[in-house]
Structures are given as C-alpha cells and as structure tokens.
Amino acid sequence: MSWQVLIILQTVIIAFSTISIRALTRQKSLSNSVLALNGIQSVVYYVGILCLLPFIGSIQFGKIHEFLPFLVAAGLLLAGSNACGFKVLSHLDAGFGTILGTLGAVFTIIFAAIVLGEELNLTQAIGSVILLLGVCYGLLIARQHHKGKKNHRAWLWGLIFAVFSGLFIALALVDEKYLLGHMNGPTLMFYAVGFQMLGSLLLGAMFEPKGYRLIKNKSVMRLNILGGSFRSVSAVLFIIALVKSNNVALVGVIEQFKLVVIIILAALILKERDRLGQKLMAACVAILGLVIIFWK
C-alpha cells in the first residue's frame, strides 16, 4: 500500500476517533467524568500501540535509563494535552474544537526555536499568522454560536483548554524530537505512550475518581474502546507513512486536511451542522496556514 493511501486512511481514522470522543464528552451525564474517560481510553490506546508496534520495528531496551526523565516528561505532557483535548470537546463541538486544536503547531514552532535552537523563518511566521487568523475566526464563530445560551461561556473554556493542550503537545513534541536523536520510533512510543497512560489514569483518579465507574457502562465503553482503537491505528499508520514517504513535510501537509473531514463527519454523524459553512471556511484558512508552516 502506498504512503499516500496510508496517510489518507490515517486522516479518516483519526477523524472518526475525534467524532467518537465528542459523542461521549458532549453528553451532560458524562460532563463530570471527562478526565476519567480519557484515562480509560489511554489504556485502550496503549494496548493497541503494543499490538501494532511489531509492524513498525523493534524496541531497544538498553541504556534507556539515561533518558528516563525525558521519557517520563514526554508521557506526562502528552497526558496533559489529551486531557485538555477531551475537555475542549466537552465544551465545543468537534469542528470548533479541532480548529482550536491547531494552536499546538504555533507553540511547537516557538518552543523548537527556544529549546532546540531551530531557526524561525519567514515562511513559518507567515503560516503562523494565517493559522491564527483561521483560529480567531473559528473562535469568533464559536462565541456567536453560544451567545445567549445557557452555556454561553463554553467558547471561553474551550479556548483555555485548547491553549493548555497546545502548550503541552508542543513541549512534548520538542522533547520527543530530542529523544529521537537517541532512540528509534518504536522505543519512544513504547515508553512515552506508557507514561502517557499512567499520567492520564492519575489525572482521572485525582479529579474524577468516580468516573472510573463508567467501566461498567457498556455503551460508554464501546465508544471509548472504539476511540482508543482508532487512535492506535492512526498513530501507527502515520509513522508507517512517514517511513515510506521519507518526506515529513508532505505527509504533515496532507494530514492537516483532517480538519475538513472532522467537520463533515460531525455534521453527518453528530448532526453538528450549525454554522457549517463558516466552520469549513475557518478550517480552510487554518489548513492554508498549516500547509505553509509544514511545506519546505
């Protein structure tokens, strides 16, 4: 199977994962169990990764103790990012949440320049500005959408959690880029996703311990297992596509079209059709910014 087919398949699968998460987090009865749901799904995600890792390569167990603090940090940052991502989708619909989720790209550029000394070029700066315009437009639409409603501040909470999610994922990516200079991808995934699982479970236990009772709820667990499984397959397909293409920029560019796929699927499956045209426009502006950022 060609890398182009793999990355398109990955884009569709991660979109379905987002839809399944939104289907859970938008339920009022589950509003106080979002972090616990993330913790439960993180277990499914890690088990899926372990099952699929042999298709990527072998794990290197030697001398990992030298980089253990960085692996733990990567896992905990990923846990924080995912937890905040779940919270975003509990306040905003899948389209708005996904658009705000692109903030991580801007933070990644900034932290890569500060921590790794990577040069911030004019193209990245222009792309970041265009991306932020798309995000701001999406945020404005979300604010208007919730104006006058009982949850009129949902857009603000969504923004706050999106900013923290973006900060955490950016720091995690910078950390992972450093680690990839000392170990292969499967080894990094084995440890980082493992610590991510532990961090996610801990967050759920600290703030929403009663939420773990949902493990007895078959309908909730079906959706959560589905979301975690989609995430596992998506992550592995993305890595295989990267290896096959040997072109990180091009794979990254194609993957960004998940924004449009998620908005369309949310409209079809979740009936989240309000301001559909405006959401698609905001997504297209954000995608343009991301394409400029990633294209080299």
PDB file of N, CA and C in Angstrom, residues 19-34 86-94 219-220 270:
ATOM      1  N   ILE A  19     -14.632  12.072  16.428  1.00  0.00           N
ATOM      2  CA  ILE A  19     -16.095  12.014  16.465  1.00  0.00           C
ATOM      3  C   ILE A  19     -16.568  11.147  17.629  1.00  0.00           C
ATOM      4  N   SER A  20     -15.918  10.019  17.848  1.00  0.00           N
ATOM      5  CA  SER A  20     -16.322   9.123  18.941  1.00  0.00           C
ATOM      6  C   SER A  20     -16.082   9.772  20.299  1.00  0.00           C
ATOM      7  N   ILE A  21     -14.983  10.522  20.418  1.00  0.00           N
ATOM      8  CA  ILE A  21     -14.698  11.224  21.677  1.00  0.00           C
ATOM      9  C   ILE A  21     -15.743  12.309  21.920  1.00  0.00           C
ATOM     10  N   ARG A  22     -16.062  13.073  20.890  1.00  0.00           N
ATOM     11  CA  ARG A  22     -17.076  14.124  21.011  1.00  0.00           C
ATOM     12  C   ARG A  22     -18.438  13.526  21.351  1.00  0.00           C
ATOM     13  N   ALA A  23     -18.758  12.366  20.781  1.00  0.00           N
ATOM     14  CA  ALA A  23     -20.033  11.708  21.067  1.00  0.00           C
ATOM     15  C   ALA A  23     -20.168  11.382  22.549  1.00  0.00           C
ATOM     16  N   LEU A  24     -19.050  11.117  23.203  1.00  0.00           N
ATOM     17  CA  LEU A  24     -19.055  10.850  24.643  1.00  0.00           C
ATOM     18  C   LEU A  24     -19.067  12.138  25.460  1.00  0.00           C
ATOM     19  N   THR A  25     -18.135  13.023  25.161  1.00  0.00           N
ATOM     20  CA  THR A  25     -17.925  14.192  26.025  1.00  0.00           C
ATOM     21  C   THR A  25     -19.055  15.209  25.962  1.00  0.00           C
ATOM     22  N   ARG A  26     -19.874  15.188  24.924  1.00  0.00           N
ATOM     23  CA  ARG A  26     -20.972  16.156  24.843  1.00  0.00           C
ATOM     24  C   ARG A  26     -22.183  15.738  25.670  1.00  0.00           C
ATOM     25  N   GLN A  27     -22.189  14.497  26.168  1.00  0.00           N
ATOM     26  CA  GLN A  27     -23.303  14.022  26.985  1.00  0.00           C
ATOM     27  C   GLN A  27     -23.248  14.662  28.374  1.00  0.00           C
ATOM     28  N   LYS A  28     -24.328  15.321  28.766  1.00  0.00           N
ATOM     29  CA  LYS A  28     -24.357  16.028  30.047  1.00  0.00           C
ATOM     30  C   LYS A  28     -24.123  15.086  31.223  1.00  0.00           C
ATOM     31  N   SER A  29     -24.595  13.860  31.100  1.00  0.00           N
ATOM     32  CA  SER A  29     -24.433  12.894  32.190  1.00  0.00           C
ATOM     33  C   SER A  29     -22.976  12.495  32.399  1.00  0.00           C
ATOM     34  N   LEU A  30     -22.132  12.776  31.394  1.00  0.00           N
ATOM     35  CA  LEU A  30     -20.716  12.405  31.485  1.00  0.00           C
ATOM     36  C   LEU A  30     -19.813  13.617  31.677  1.00  0.00           C
ATOM     37  N   SER A  31     -20.407  14.793  31.888  1.00  0.00           N
ATOM     38  CA  SER A  31     -19.625  16.031  31.958  1.00  0.00           C
ATOM     39  C   SER A  31     -18.628  16.048  33.111  1.00  0.00           C
ATOM     40  N   ASN A  32     -18.922  15.300  34.166  1.00  0.00           N
ATOM     41  CA  ASN A  32     -18.009  15.246  35.315  1.00  0.00           C
ATOM     42  C   ASN A  32     -17.112  14.015  35.285  1.00  0.00           C
ATOM     43  N   SER A  33     -17.020  13.386  34.131  1.00  0.00           N
ATOM     44  CA  SER A  33     -16.215  12.161  34.015  1.00  0.00           C
ATOM     45  C   SER A  33     -15.280  12.202  32.809  1.00  0.00           C
ATOM     46  N   VAL A  34     -15.050  13.401  32.277  1.00  0.00           N
ATOM     47  CA  VAL A  34     -14.266  13.537  31.047  1.00  0.00           C
ATOM     48  C   VAL A  34     -12.828  13.055  31.230  1.00  0.00           C
ATOM     49  N   PHE A  86      -9.764  16.475  25.561  1.00  0.00           N
ATOM     50  CA  PHE A  86     -11.072  15.922  25.926  1.00  0.00           C
ATOM     51  C   PHE A  86     -11.966  17.013  26.503  1.00  0.00           C
ATOM     52  N   LYS A  87     -11.385  17.883  27.331  1.00  0.00           N
ATOM     53  CA  LYS A  87     -12.157  18.977  27.932  1.00  0.00           C
ATOM     54  C   LYS A  87     -12.642  19.955  26.865  1.00  0.00           C
ATOM     55  N   VAL A  88     -11.790  20.214  25.873  1.00  0.00           N
ATOM     56  CA  VAL A  88     -12.200  21.093  24.766  1.00  0.00           C
ATOM     57  C   VAL A  88     -13.449  20.533  24.097  1.00  0.00           C
ATOM     58  N   LEU A  89     -13.435  19.234  23.823  1.00  0.00           N
ATOM     59  CA  LEU A  89     -14.559  18.599  23.130  1.00  0.00           C
ATOM     60  C   LEU A  89     -15.778  18.421  24.022  1.00  0.00           C
ATOM     61  N   SER A  90     -15.633  18.683  25.311  1.00  0.00           N
ATOM     62  CA  SER A  90     -16.799  18.668  26.198  1.00  0.00           C
ATOM     63  C   SER A  90     -17.495  20.027  26.201  1.00  0.00           C
ATOM     64  N   HIS A  91     -16.780  21.062  25.759  1.00  0.00           N
ATOM     65  CA  HIS A  91     -17.340  22.417  25.723  1.00  0.00           C
ATOM     66  C   HIS A  91     -17.714  22.869  24.314  1.00  0.00           C
ATOM     67  N   LEU A  92     -16.998  22.397  23.309  1.00  0.00           N
ATOM     68  CA  LEU A  92     -17.216  22.834  21.928  1.00  0.00           C
ATOM     69  C   LEU A  92     -17.488  21.640  21.023  1.00  0.00           C
ATOM     70  N   ASP A  93     -18.194  21.877  19.933  1.00  0.00           N
ATOM     71  CA  ASP A  93     -18.441  20.769  19.016  1.00  0.00           C
ATOM     72  C   ASP A  93     -17.148  20.376  18.308  1.00  0.00           C
ATOM     73  N   ALA A  94     -17.193  19.255  17.615  1.00  0.00           N
ATOM     74  CA  ALA A  94     -15.973  18.680  17.035  1.00  0.00           C
ATOM     75  C   ALA A  94     -15.280  19.630  16.073  1.00  0.00           C
ATOM     76  N   SER A 219     -22.364   0.825  26.865  1.00  0.00           N
ATOM     77  CA  SER A 219     -22.474   1.747  25.730  1.00  0.00           C
ATOM     78  C   SER A 219     -21.344   2.768  25.734  1.00  0.00           C
ATOM     79  N   VAL A 220     -20.997   3.266  26.927  1.00  0.00           N
ATOM     80  CA  VAL A 220     -19.890   4.216  27.051  1.00  0.00           C
ATOM     81  C   VAL A 220     -18.573   3.542  26.705  1.00  0.00           C
ATOM     82  N   LEU A 270     -22.958  13.407  13.989  1.00  0.00           N
ATOM     83  CA  LEU A 270     -23.380  14.028  15.248  1.00  0.00           C
ATOM     84  C   LEU A 270     -24.424  15.126  15.051  1.00  0.00           C
TER      85      LEU A 270
END
